[in-house]
PDB file of C-alpha atoms in Angstrom:
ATOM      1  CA  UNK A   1      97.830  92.241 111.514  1.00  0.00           C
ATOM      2  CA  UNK A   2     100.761  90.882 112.337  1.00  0.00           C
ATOM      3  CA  UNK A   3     104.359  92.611 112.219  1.00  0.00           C
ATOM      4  CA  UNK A   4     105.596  91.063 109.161  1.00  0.00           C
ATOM      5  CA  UNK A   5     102.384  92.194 107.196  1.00  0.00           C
ATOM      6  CA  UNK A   6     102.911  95.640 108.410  1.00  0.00           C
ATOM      7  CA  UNK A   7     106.162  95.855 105.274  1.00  0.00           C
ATOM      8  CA  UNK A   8     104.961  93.288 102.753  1.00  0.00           C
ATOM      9  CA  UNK A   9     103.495  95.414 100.154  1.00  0.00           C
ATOM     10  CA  UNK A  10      99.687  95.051  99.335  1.00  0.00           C
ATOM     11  CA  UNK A  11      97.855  94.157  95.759  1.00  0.00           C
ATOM     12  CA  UNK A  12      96.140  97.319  94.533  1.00  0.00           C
ATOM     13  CA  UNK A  13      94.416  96.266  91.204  1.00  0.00           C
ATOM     14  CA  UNK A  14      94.523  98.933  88.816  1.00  0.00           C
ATOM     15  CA  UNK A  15      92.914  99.913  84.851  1.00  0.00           C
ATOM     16  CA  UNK A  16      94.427 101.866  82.399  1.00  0.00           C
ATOM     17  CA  UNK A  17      92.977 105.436  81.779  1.00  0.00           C
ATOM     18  CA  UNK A  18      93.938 108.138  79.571  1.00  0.00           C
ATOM     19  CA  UNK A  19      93.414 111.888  80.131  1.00  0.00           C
ATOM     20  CA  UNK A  20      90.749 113.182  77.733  1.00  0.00           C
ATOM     21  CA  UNK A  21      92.385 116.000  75.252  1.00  0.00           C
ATOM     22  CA  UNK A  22      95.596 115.636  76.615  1.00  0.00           C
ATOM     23  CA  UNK A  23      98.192 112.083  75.417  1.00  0.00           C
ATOM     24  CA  UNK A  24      99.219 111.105  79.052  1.00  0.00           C
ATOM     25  CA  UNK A  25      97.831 107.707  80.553  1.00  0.00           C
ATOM     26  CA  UNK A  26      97.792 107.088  84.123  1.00  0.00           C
ATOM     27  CA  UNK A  27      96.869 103.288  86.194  1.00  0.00           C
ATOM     28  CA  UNK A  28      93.853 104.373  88.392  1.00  0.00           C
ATOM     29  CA  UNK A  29      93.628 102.140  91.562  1.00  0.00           C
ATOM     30  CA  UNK A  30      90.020 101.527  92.255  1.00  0.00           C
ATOM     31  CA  UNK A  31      90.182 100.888  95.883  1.00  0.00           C
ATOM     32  CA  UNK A  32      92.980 101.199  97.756  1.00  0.00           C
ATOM     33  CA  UNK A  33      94.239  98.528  99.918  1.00  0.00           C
ATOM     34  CA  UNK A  34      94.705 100.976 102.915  1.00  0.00           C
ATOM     35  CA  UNK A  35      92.641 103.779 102.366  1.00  0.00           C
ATOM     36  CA  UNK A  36      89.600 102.537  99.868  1.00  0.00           C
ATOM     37  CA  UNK A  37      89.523 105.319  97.938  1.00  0.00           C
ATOM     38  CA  UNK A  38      90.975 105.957  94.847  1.00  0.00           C
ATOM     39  CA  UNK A  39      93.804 106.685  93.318  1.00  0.00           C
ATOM     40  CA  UNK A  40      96.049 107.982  89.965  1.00  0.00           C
ATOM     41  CA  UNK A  41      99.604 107.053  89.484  1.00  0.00           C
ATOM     42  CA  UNK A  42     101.278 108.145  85.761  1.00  0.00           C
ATOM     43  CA  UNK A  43     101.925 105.923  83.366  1.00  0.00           C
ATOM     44  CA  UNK A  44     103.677 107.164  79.946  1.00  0.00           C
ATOM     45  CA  UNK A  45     102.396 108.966  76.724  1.00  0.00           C
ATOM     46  CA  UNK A  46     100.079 107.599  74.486  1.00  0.00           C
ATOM     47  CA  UNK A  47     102.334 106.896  71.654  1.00  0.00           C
ATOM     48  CA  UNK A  48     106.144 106.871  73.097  1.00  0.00           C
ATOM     49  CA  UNK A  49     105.203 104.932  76.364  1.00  0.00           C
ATOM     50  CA  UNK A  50     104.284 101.154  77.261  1.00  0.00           C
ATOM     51  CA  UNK A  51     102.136 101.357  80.396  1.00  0.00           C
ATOM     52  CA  UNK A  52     103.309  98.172  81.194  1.00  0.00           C
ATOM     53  CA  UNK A  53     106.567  99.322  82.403  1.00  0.00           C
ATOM     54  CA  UNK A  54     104.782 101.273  85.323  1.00  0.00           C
ATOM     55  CA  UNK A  55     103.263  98.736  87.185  1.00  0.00           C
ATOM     56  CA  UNK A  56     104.930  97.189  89.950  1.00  0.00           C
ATOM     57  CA  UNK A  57     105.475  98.681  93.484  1.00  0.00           C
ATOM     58  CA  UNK A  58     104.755 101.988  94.313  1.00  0.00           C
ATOM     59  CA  UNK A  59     103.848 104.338  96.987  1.00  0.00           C
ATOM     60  CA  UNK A  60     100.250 104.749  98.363  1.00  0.00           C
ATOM     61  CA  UNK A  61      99.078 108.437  97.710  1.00  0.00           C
ATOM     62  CA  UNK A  62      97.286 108.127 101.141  1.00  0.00           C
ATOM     63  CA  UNK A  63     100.318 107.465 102.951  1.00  0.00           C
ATOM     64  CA  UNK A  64     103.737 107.412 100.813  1.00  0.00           C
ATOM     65  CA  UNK A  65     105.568 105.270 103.644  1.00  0.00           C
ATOM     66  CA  UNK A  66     102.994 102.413 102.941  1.00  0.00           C
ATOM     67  CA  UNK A  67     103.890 100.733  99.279  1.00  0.00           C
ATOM     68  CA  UNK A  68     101.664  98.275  97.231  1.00  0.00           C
ATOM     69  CA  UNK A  69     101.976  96.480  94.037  1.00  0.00           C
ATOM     70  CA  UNK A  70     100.081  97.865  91.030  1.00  0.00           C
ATOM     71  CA  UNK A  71      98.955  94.835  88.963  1.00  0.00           C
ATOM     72  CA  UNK A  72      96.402  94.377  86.542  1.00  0.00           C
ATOM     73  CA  UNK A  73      93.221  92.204  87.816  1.00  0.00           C
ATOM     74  CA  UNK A  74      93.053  88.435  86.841  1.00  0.00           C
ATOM     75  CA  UNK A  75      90.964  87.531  83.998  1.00  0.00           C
ATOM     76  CA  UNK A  76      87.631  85.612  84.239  1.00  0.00           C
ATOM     77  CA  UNK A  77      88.108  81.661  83.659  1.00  0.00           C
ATOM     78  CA  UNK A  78      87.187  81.041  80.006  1.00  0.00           C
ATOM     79  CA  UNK A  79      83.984  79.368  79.261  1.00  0.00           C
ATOM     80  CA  UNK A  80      83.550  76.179  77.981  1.00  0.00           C
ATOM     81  CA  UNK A  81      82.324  75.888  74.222  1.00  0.00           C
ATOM     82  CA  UNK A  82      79.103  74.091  73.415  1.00  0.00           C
ATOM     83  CA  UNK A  83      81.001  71.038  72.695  1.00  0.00           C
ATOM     84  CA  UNK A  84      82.124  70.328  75.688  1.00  0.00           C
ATOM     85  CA  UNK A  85      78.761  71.021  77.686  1.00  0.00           C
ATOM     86  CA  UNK A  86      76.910  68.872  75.045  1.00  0.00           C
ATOM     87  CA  UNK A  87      79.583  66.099  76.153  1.00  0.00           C
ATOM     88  CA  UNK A  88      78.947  66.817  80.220  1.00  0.00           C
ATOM     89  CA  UNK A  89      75.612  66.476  79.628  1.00  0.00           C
ATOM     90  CA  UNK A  90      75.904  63.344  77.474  1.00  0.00           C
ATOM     91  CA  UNK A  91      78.187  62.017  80.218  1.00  0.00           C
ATOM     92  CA  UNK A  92      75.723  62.486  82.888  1.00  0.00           C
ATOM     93  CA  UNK A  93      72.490  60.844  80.706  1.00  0.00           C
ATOM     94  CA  UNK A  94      74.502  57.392  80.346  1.00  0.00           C
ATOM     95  CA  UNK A  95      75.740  57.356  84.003  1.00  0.00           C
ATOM     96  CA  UNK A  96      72.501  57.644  85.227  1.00  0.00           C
ATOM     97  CA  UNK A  97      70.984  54.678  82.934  1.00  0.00           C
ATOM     98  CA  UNK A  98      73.670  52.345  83.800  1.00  0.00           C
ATOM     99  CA  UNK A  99      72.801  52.489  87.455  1.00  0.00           C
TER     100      UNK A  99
END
């Protein structure tokens, strides 16, 4: 690692939890970019709060002088709808006649 990735905050991917009985949400970071473990940073009240507002870059609980980026993790790639795998297939059956 070189010196320049030493600063540059990490990615920590986090989901949103809530507190059971209580209204307070908090991001829980699965595995933490330093550390692997995991860990709780707050984000709002149930009903006053958007969560949203929380993410960005924050401390590591492991070691507060490191920082990393809480972001949400990237969605799956949609699937294709039965149209369109009907047509691949269709595709491939008249390419392979012509030759």
């Amino acid at each position: 690692m070189g010196k320049k990735d030493r600063h540059t905050p990490r990615t920590a991917f986090v989901t949103l939890r809530d507190l059971p009985g209580t209204r307070v949400m908090f991001w829980l970071v699965g595995d933490c970019p330093y550390c692997g473990a995991q860990h709780l940073h707050p984000a709002g009240n149930l009903r006053s709060a958007d969560p949203a507002d929380t993410l960005g870059e924050h401390p590591a609980s492991c070691d507060p002088q490191r920082r990393y980026v809480l972001t949400l993790p990237p969605r799956p790639a949609r699937k294709r709808g039965k149209e369109a795998r009907r047509k691949e297939r269709r595709s491939g059956r008249i390419s392979d006649l012509d030759e």
